[in-house]
Amino acid sequence: MTINNAVARRIIKLMNEKDFTQYKLEQKSGIAHGAMDRIFAEKNKTITLTTLYKIVDAFDMTIQEFLDDKIFDKNNVDYN
């Protein structure tokens, strides 16, 4: 799986855990609907660190907490 795929899956997992809708995440993060749709549709090949910071801030967590998930294990993600 690609990094963007892993990020999208992690966001969806957190949305479910924290009872967030996509709209709520967009409002709290300040990320436009179209940009969020591209993340979820995995149309972006990369996600910027700025975007990731906005998302994790909306979840009231740190980047480290966001990345501390088995989905980001080196055996699960193609880093090339």
Coordinates of N, CA and C in Angstrom, one line a residue:
M1 N 0.9 -1.2 0.0 CA 0.0 0.0 0.0 C 0.9 1.2 0.0
T2 N 0.4 2.3 -0.6 CA 1.2 3.5 -0.7 C 1.0 4.3 0.7
I3 N 1.9 5.3 0.8 CA 1.8 6.1 2.0 C 0.5 6.9 2.0
N4 N 0.1 7.4 0.9 CA -1.2 8.1 0.8 C -2.4 7.2 1.2
N5 N -2.3 6.0 0.8 CA -3.4 5.0 1.1 C -3.4 4.8 2.6
A6 N -2.2 4.6 3.2 CA -2.1 4.4 4.6 C -2.6 5.6 5.4
V7 N -2.3 6.8 4.9 CA -2.8 8.0 5.6 C -4.3 8.1 5.5
A8 N -4.8 7.9 4.3 CA -6.3 7.9 4.2 C -7.0 6.9 5.1
R9 N -6.5 5.7 5.2 CA -7.1 4.7 6.0 C -7.0 5.1 7.5
R10 N -5.8 5.7 7.9 CA -5.7 6.1 9.3 C -6.7 7.2 9.6
I11 N -6.9 8.1 8.7 CA -7.8 9.2 8.9 C -9.2 8.7 9.1
I12 N -9.6 7.7 8.2 CA -10.9 7.1 8.3 C -11.1 6.4 9.6
K13 N -10.1 5.7 10.1 CA -10.1 5.0 11.3 C -10.4 6.0 12.5
L14 N -9.6 7.1 12.5 CA -9.8 8.1 13.5 C -11.1 8.8 13.4
M15 N -11.6 9.0 12.2 CA -13.0 9.6 12.1 C -14.0 8.7 12.7
N16 N -13.9 7.4 12.5 CA -14.8 6.5 13.1 C -14.7 6.4 14.7
E17 N -13.5 6.4 15.1 CA -13.2 6.4 16.6 C -13.7 7.7 17.3
K18 N -13.6 8.8 16.6 CA -13.9 10.1 17.2 C -15.3 10.6 16.8
D19 N -16.0 9.8 16.0 CA -17.3 10.2 15.6 C -17.3 11.5 14.7
F20 N -16.3 11.6 13.8 CA -16.2 12.7 12.9 C -16.8 12.4 11.6
T21 N -17.5 13.3 11.0 CA -17.9 13.2 9.6 C -16.8 13.9 8.8
Q22 N -16.8 13.7 7.5 CA -15.9 14.3 6.7 C -16.0 15.8 6.8
Y23 N -17.3 16.3 6.8 CA -17.5 17.7 6.9 C -16.9 18.3 8.2
K24 N -17.1 17.6 9.3 CA -16.6 18.1 10.6 C -15.0 18.1 10.5
L25 N -14.4 17.1 9.9 CA -12.9 17.2 9.8 C -12.5 18.3 8.9
E26 N -13.2 18.6 7.8 CA -12.9 19.7 7.0 C -13.0 21.0 7.7
Q27 N -14.1 21.2 8.5 CA -14.3 22.4 9.2 C -13.2 22.6 10.3
K28 N -12.9 21.6 11.0 CA -11.9 21.7 12.1 C -10.5 21.9 11.6
S29 N -10.2 21.3 10.4 CA -8.8 21.3 9.9 C -8.6 22.5 8.9
G30 N -9.7 23.0 8.4 CA -9.5 24.1 7.4 C -9.1 23.6 6.0
I31 N -9.2 22.3 5.8 CA -8.9 21.7 4.5 C -10.1 21.7 3.6
A32 N -10.0 22.2 2.4 CA -11.1 22.2 1.5 C -11.7 20.9 1.2
H33 N -13.0 20.9 0.9 CA -13.7 19.6 0.6 C -13.0 18.8 -0.6
G34 N -12.7 19.6 -1.7 CA -12.0 18.9 -2.8 C -10.7 18.3 -2.5
A35 N -9.9 18.9 -1.7 CA -8.6 18.4 -1.2 C -8.8 17.1 -0.4
M36 N -9.8 17.2 0.5 CA -10.1 16.0 1.4 C -10.6 14.9 0.5
D37 N -11.5 15.1 -0.4 CA -12.0 14.1 -1.3 C -10.8 13.4 -2.1
R38 N -9.8 14.2 -2.5 CA -8.7 13.6 -3.2 C -7.8 12.7 -2.3
I39 N -7.7 13.1 -1.0 CA -7.0 12.3 -0.1 C -7.7 10.9 0.1
F40 N -9.1 11.0 0.3 CA -9.8 9.8 0.5 C -9.9 8.9 -0.8
A41 N -9.9 9.5 -2.0 CA -10.0 8.8 -3.2 C -8.6 8.3 -3.6
E42 N -7.6 8.7 -2.9 CA -6.2 8.3 -3.1 C -5.7 8.8 -4.5
K43 N -6.2 10.0 -4.9 CA -5.8 10.6 -6.1 C -4.5 11.4 -6.0
N44 N -4.2 11.8 -4.7 CA -2.9 12.4 -4.5 C -1.8 11.3 -4.3
K45 N -0.6 11.6 -4.9 CA 0.5 10.6 -4.8 C 1.2 10.9 -3.5
T46 N 1.1 12.1 -3.0 CA 1.7 12.5 -1.7 C 0.7 13.3 -0.9
I47 N 1.0 13.4 0.4 CA 0.3 14.4 1.2 C 1.3 15.2 1.9
T48 N 1.1 16.5 1.9 CA 2.1 17.4 2.5 C 2.1 17.3 4.0
L49 N 3.2 17.7 4.5 CA 3.3 17.7 6.0 C 2.4 18.8 6.6
T50 N 2.2 19.9 5.9 CA 1.3 20.9 6.3 C -0.1 20.4 6.4
T51 N -0.6 19.7 5.4 CA -1.9 19.1 5.4 C -2.0 18.1 6.6
L52 N -1.0 17.3 6.7 CA -1.1 16.3 7.8 C -1.2 17.0 9.2
Y53 N -0.4 18.0 9.4 CA -0.5 18.8 10.6 C -1.9 19.3 10.9
K54 N -2.5 19.8 9.8 CA -3.9 20.4 10.0 C -4.8 19.2 10.4
I55 N -4.7 18.1 9.8 CA -5.6 17.0 10.1 C -5.4 16.5 11.5
V56 N -4.1 16.3 11.9 CA -3.9 15.8 13.3 C -4.3 16.8 14.3
D57 N -4.1 18.1 14.0 CA -4.6 19.1 14.9 C -6.1 19.1 15.1
A58 N -6.8 18.8 14.0 CA -8.3 18.7 14.1 C -8.7 17.5 15.0
F59 N -7.9 16.5 15.0 CA -8.1 15.3 15.9 C -7.5 15.5 17.3
D60 N -6.9 16.7 17.5 CA -6.3 17.0 18.8 C -5.3 16.0 19.2
M61 N -4.4 15.7 18.3 CA -3.3 14.8 18.6 C -2.0 15.3 17.9
T62 N -0.9 14.6 18.2 CA 0.4 14.9 17.6 C 0.6 14.1 16.3
I63 N 1.6 14.5 15.6 CA 2.0 13.7 14.4 C 2.5 12.3 14.9
Q64 N 3.2 12.3 16.0 CA 3.7 11.0 16.5 C 2.5 10.1 16.8
E65 N 1.5 10.6 17.5 CA 0.3 9.8 17.8 C -0.4 9.3 16.5
F66 N -0.4 10.2 15.5 CA -1.1 9.8 14.3 C -0.3 8.6 13.6
L67 N 1.0 8.7 13.6 CA 1.9 7.7 12.9 C 2.1 6.5 13.8
D68 N 1.7 6.5 15.0 CA 1.9 5.3 15.9 C 0.7 4.4 15.7
D69 N 0.7 3.7 14.5 CA -0.3 2.8 14.2 C 0.3 1.7 13.3
K70 N -0.2 0.5 13.4 CA 0.4 -0.6 12.7 C 0.3 -0.4 11.2
I71 N -0.6 0.4 10.7 CA -0.7 0.6 9.3 C 0.5 1.2 8.7
F72 N 1.3 1.9 9.5 CA 2.5 2.6 9.0 C 3.8 1.7 9.2
D73 N 3.6 0.4 9.7 CA 4.8 -0.5 9.8 C 5.4 -0.6 8.4
K74 N 6.7 -0.7 8.4 CA 7.5 -0.8 7.2 C 7.1 -2.0 6.3
N75 N 6.5 -3.0 6.9 CA 6.0 -4.2 6.1 C 4.7 -3.9 5.4
N76 N 4.0 -2.9 5.9 CA 2.7 -2.6 5.3 C 2.7 -1.5 4.2
V77 N 3.7 -0.7 4.2 CA 3.7 0.5 3.4 C 4.9 0.4 2.4
D78 N 4.6 0.7 1.1 CA 5.7 0.8 0.1 C 6.2 2.3 0.2
Y79 N 7.4 2.4 0.7 CA 8.0 3.8 0.9 C 8.8 4.2 -0.4
N80 N 8.8 3.4 -1.4 CA 9.5 3.8 -2.6 C 8.7 4.6 -3.6

